[in-house]
Amino acid sequence: LTALTLININWQLEANASAHHTDKYSSTELIVRRGQAFTVILTFNRALQTGERLTFTAETGPKPSLQAKTQAVFDISSTASNSTWSAVQQSTNSSSVNISISSPANAAIGRYKLSVQPASGGSASRRTLGTFVLLFNPWSSGDDVFMPDSTERMEYVLEEFGIVFVGNVYRISKMGWNYGQFQGDILNICLSILDRSLSYRKDPATDVSRRNDPKYVGRVLSAMVNSNDDNGVLLGNWSGNYSGGTNPGSWNGSVEILRKWKDAGFKPVKYGQCWVFASVLTTVLRCLGIPTRTISNFNSAHDADRNLSVDVYYDESGNPLNMGGDSIWNFHVWNESWFTRSDLGPSYNGWQILDATPQERSAGIFQCGPASLVAIKEGDVDLDYDSPFIFAEVNADRITWTYDIRTREAKPISSETKSVGQFTSTKAVGRYDRVDVTNNYKYTEGSQKEREVYEKARTKLGRVHGFSATSEKRPEIDQKPEISGKFKVDGSLEIGKDVSLILVLRNLTSDAKTVKANMTAWTIVYTGKPIHEVWKDSFSSTLASEEEKQFPIKITYAEYQQNLTRDNMIRVTALCQIESGIDVVVERNITLDNPDLVMQVLSDAKVNEPVNVEVIFTNPLDQEVKDCVLQAEGSDLLKGKLTIEMPSLQPRQSSKVPFEIVPIKSGTKQLLVNFSCDKFPDVKAFETINVAN
Ligand SMILES: *[C@@H]1O[C@H](CO)[C@@H](O)[C@H](O)[C@H]1NC(C)=O
Ligand SMILES: *[C@@H]1O[C@H](CO)[C@@H](O)[C@H](O)[C@H]1NC(C)=O
Ligand SMILES: *[C@@H]1O[C@H](CO)[C@@H](O)[C@H](O)[C@H]1NC(C)=O
Ligand SMILES: *[C@@H]1O[C@H](CO)[C@@H](O)[C@H](O)[C@H]1NC(C)=O
Ligand SMILES: *[C@@H]1O[C@H](CO)[C@@H](O)[C@H](O)[C@H]1NC(C)=O
Ligand SMILES: *[C@@H]1O[C@H](CO)[C@@H](O)[C@H](O)[C@H]1NC(C)=O
Ligand SMILES: *[C@@H]1O[C@H](CO)[C@@H](O)[C@H](O)[C@H]1NC(C)=O
Ligand SMILES: *[C@@H]1O[C@H](CO)[C@@H](O)[C@H](O)[C@H]1NC(C)=O
Ligand SMILES: *[C@@H]1O[C@H](CO)[C@@H](O)[C@H](O)[C@H]1NC(C)=O
Ligand SMILES: *[C@@H]1O[C@H](CO)[C@@H](O)[C@H](O)[C@H]1NC(C)=O
Ligand SMILES: *[C@@H]1O[C@H](CO)[C@@H](O)[C@H](O)[C@H]1NC(C)=O
Ligand SMILES: *[C@@H]1O[C@H](CO)[C@@H](O)[C@H](O)[C@H]1NC(C)=O
């Protein structure tokens, strides 16, 4: 008998990709999910004899070893195993053999090398068959990331487009995002992110062996998506000045960010903010097979000192002060990933919070999570990882102070328990709508249970962080306010128009006092960081018993135009001093709307057939706008980016821009357009297009 020699391997790419839900990846390499069998056909120089052994080796990482479970050696057996690697011969046909290879549901994910060694007939050299990529398997009940609902799997693993909710509690808007986890070389970039982590660089063998655990992979990635500590993917910048990089608000998707990172030789991409970090993390996790979604939280607290209370300071003129590490962001975005918590117990399985935005160090580096969503809701802030920080984001109490710059004296003005953590939102499964998940994070504000959980969390934190909930006195705010105030919006809030507000003050007492108010307006970025004062005023007035008075305010376009950041946000504050009474701070955040960009898809979309699209922009200003450019992009709809230069627009003039796209793949796709000119840097619109075959 001649020695058995391998002539060819057929990876059965199509059949395996379809069975493993990996057919969307653009790759010529086999991509399969763990805990599920895949088929290969081996062709030899002659037929395989009964009893002739074939020994397979599958190995991953630079130092594969049996002990670390990064190497598996297995012979052909008669039945498949679900706890170890195995190979079962399905059929044979003269010289070719159909073999079904299974991996265990807890195998490390990553790129594997597969080799085979015929163990008879003389020459017994091991022959490398090639490589394949093994991913997490949300379809397999034995996998930590198993997600039973098929429509949820479609959304959280396979959906390439999404929306992220941004804005403020008064106005939540949505932004289209191209996750693009299946595009071109994204899978390879995601794998190289793992190989550039601090833990891999320190000890590659151990790091690779731990890639069987979604908790570990999620935590490593939450550190790698930000560039702090480890030259990760994105550099954060909240300064309002983004020169030398891309404005975080200009990104449309993760693909261009990940490619930029790779093309620059793995140098951090400038710049990211929370929704960019979150969305890139979602891409990477979905790409590796961990079900993931992005969560937006409004009035999100950043509690640097971890005592579940956030302090906000104003000077006596009503200017917001950057003091202490605490802040409340207009919104914050993080991720939830779906997996089990073998470390905490089954009641903490399910959604786990991962936050890639560099805010605070955890175990010395900027990473956050995974924290169990159940643990956050129940106040179990002593459980791994970073639960106190995330608990505070949705639940902290808020204390407002005035600060006298000369005497350096801080005075508590008011304390309130409900405003932090509102409208916690994510995209609906299968629809472009907002779903409110606030109740997943906390019991209803104002309920007794919510306060009980808050107190439980403070007590547990006292044990962990060494302060006692009873001895650390919360500031006493002894007096009741004598007036109430609020800002009402009068008219529309659009860039280019004056901002009209009404300060409404109401006298709650029957005592004789007058009120003096210092008012300011500052442009801010979404984290609440003040950028520039654009307006101020003060007045003094007397209100009769129970009287309500209205004070109209106008901030003109000329006043705010120069200093508005791309977040389009202004914070208006009135510091009201009541003669020998307690001060009252009234504040309001406003977000100005960009002018409308209207996009219409004028015909049905079919693969390889032109589709007509029309975009209309109207100049809302009383002045000409120049340097107008319209750009369009969309995976599988357009090759690269389409750029159309437009003539200047006269005051109030509309312009209609027609163009054509030719889809190259069927399915649900997203078309993004972006209009920019000298006065409006980034006006965006998106449209979902169903492309038929
Ligand atoms: C056996 O041969 C047929 C016909 O050539 C082929 O279609 C089939 O794939 C082969 N089966 C295996 C296991 O190689
Ligand atoms: C290999 O065997 C599997 C399992 O019996 C079968 O589903 C598949 O069609 C076979 N492939 C080929 C090419 O014969
Ligand atoms: C493995 O298979 C056994 C027997 O078929 C089954 O009882 C067990 O649940 C399986 N385990 C996993 C992790 O799928
Ligand atoms: C923005 O930052 C760059 C680089 O640090 C600096 O040169 C420029 O003056 C800044 N622009 C503004 C408006 O602060
Ligand atoms: C943000 O970018 C600006 C403009 O390049 C730069 O001046 C500033 O130092 C950056 N801030 C941080 C925190 O990196
Ligand atoms: C959060 O998860 C989403 C996916 O759900 C991901 O896109 C994003 O990058 C993650 N963000 C952070 C900050 O972890
Ligand atoms: C308003 O500001 C001025 C100086 O900026 C200060 O002297 C005055 O006390 C402030 N008034 C109130 C009501 O805080
Ligand atoms: C939280 O800590 C800060 C800083 O240490 C302190 O000023 C504040 O009073 C504390 N708040 C509570 C409620 O303990
Ligand atoms: C509230 O009403 C009382 C009674 O009319 C009046 O004396 C007092 O000045 C008012 N307070 C304010 C802050 O205007
Ligand atoms: C306004 O936004 C800041 C953060 O930007 C936040 O601290 C504050 O609570 C918000 N105020 C209101 C009234 O929403
Ligand atoms: C704010 O606007 C003024 C003009 O109103 C301008 O001189 C200044 O550079 C602007 N500052 C920033 C930070 O944009
Ligand atoms: C986002 O998409 C728009 C529209 O195609 C494009 O003009 C813009 O350059 C893209 N942003 C980035 C950062 O590439």
Coordinates of C-alpha atoms and ligand atoms in Angstrom, one line a residue, residues 482-483 506-515 541-547 577-579, ligand 9:
E482 CA -39.2 80.3 49.0
I483 CA -39.5 80.6 45.2
R506 CA -43.2 81.8 41.5
N507 CA -43.4 83.1 45.1
L508 CA -44.1 80.2 47.3
T509 CA -44.4 82.2 50.5
S510 CA -46.3 85.1 52.0
D511 CA -43.1 86.7 53.5
A512 CA -41.8 90.0 52.4
K513 CA -38.7 89.5 50.2
T514 CA -37.4 90.5 46.8
V515 CA -35.4 88.3 44.4
S541 CA -37.9 92.0 41.1
T542 CA -40.6 91.6 43.8
L543 CA -43.3 89.0 43.5
A544 CA -46.6 89.2 45.4
S545 CA -47.7 86.3 47.6
E546 CA -48.1 83.2 45.5
E547 CA -47.5 85.4 42.4
Q577 CA -30.8 85.2 45.6
I578 CA -33.6 86.0 48.0
E579 CA -32.9 88.6 50.6
Ligands
LIG9 C1 -43.6 87.0 48.1 O1 -44.8 87.6 48.5 C2 -44.8 88.4 49.7 C3 -46.1 88.8 50.0 O2 -46.7 89.5 49.0 C4 -43.9 89.6 49.4 O3 -43.8 90.4 50.5 C5 -42.5 89.1 49.0 O4 -41.6 90.1 48.7 C6 -42.6 88.1 47.9 N1 -41.3 87.4 47.7 C7 -40.6 87.6 46.6 C8 -39.3 86.8 46.5 O5 -40.8 88.3 45.7

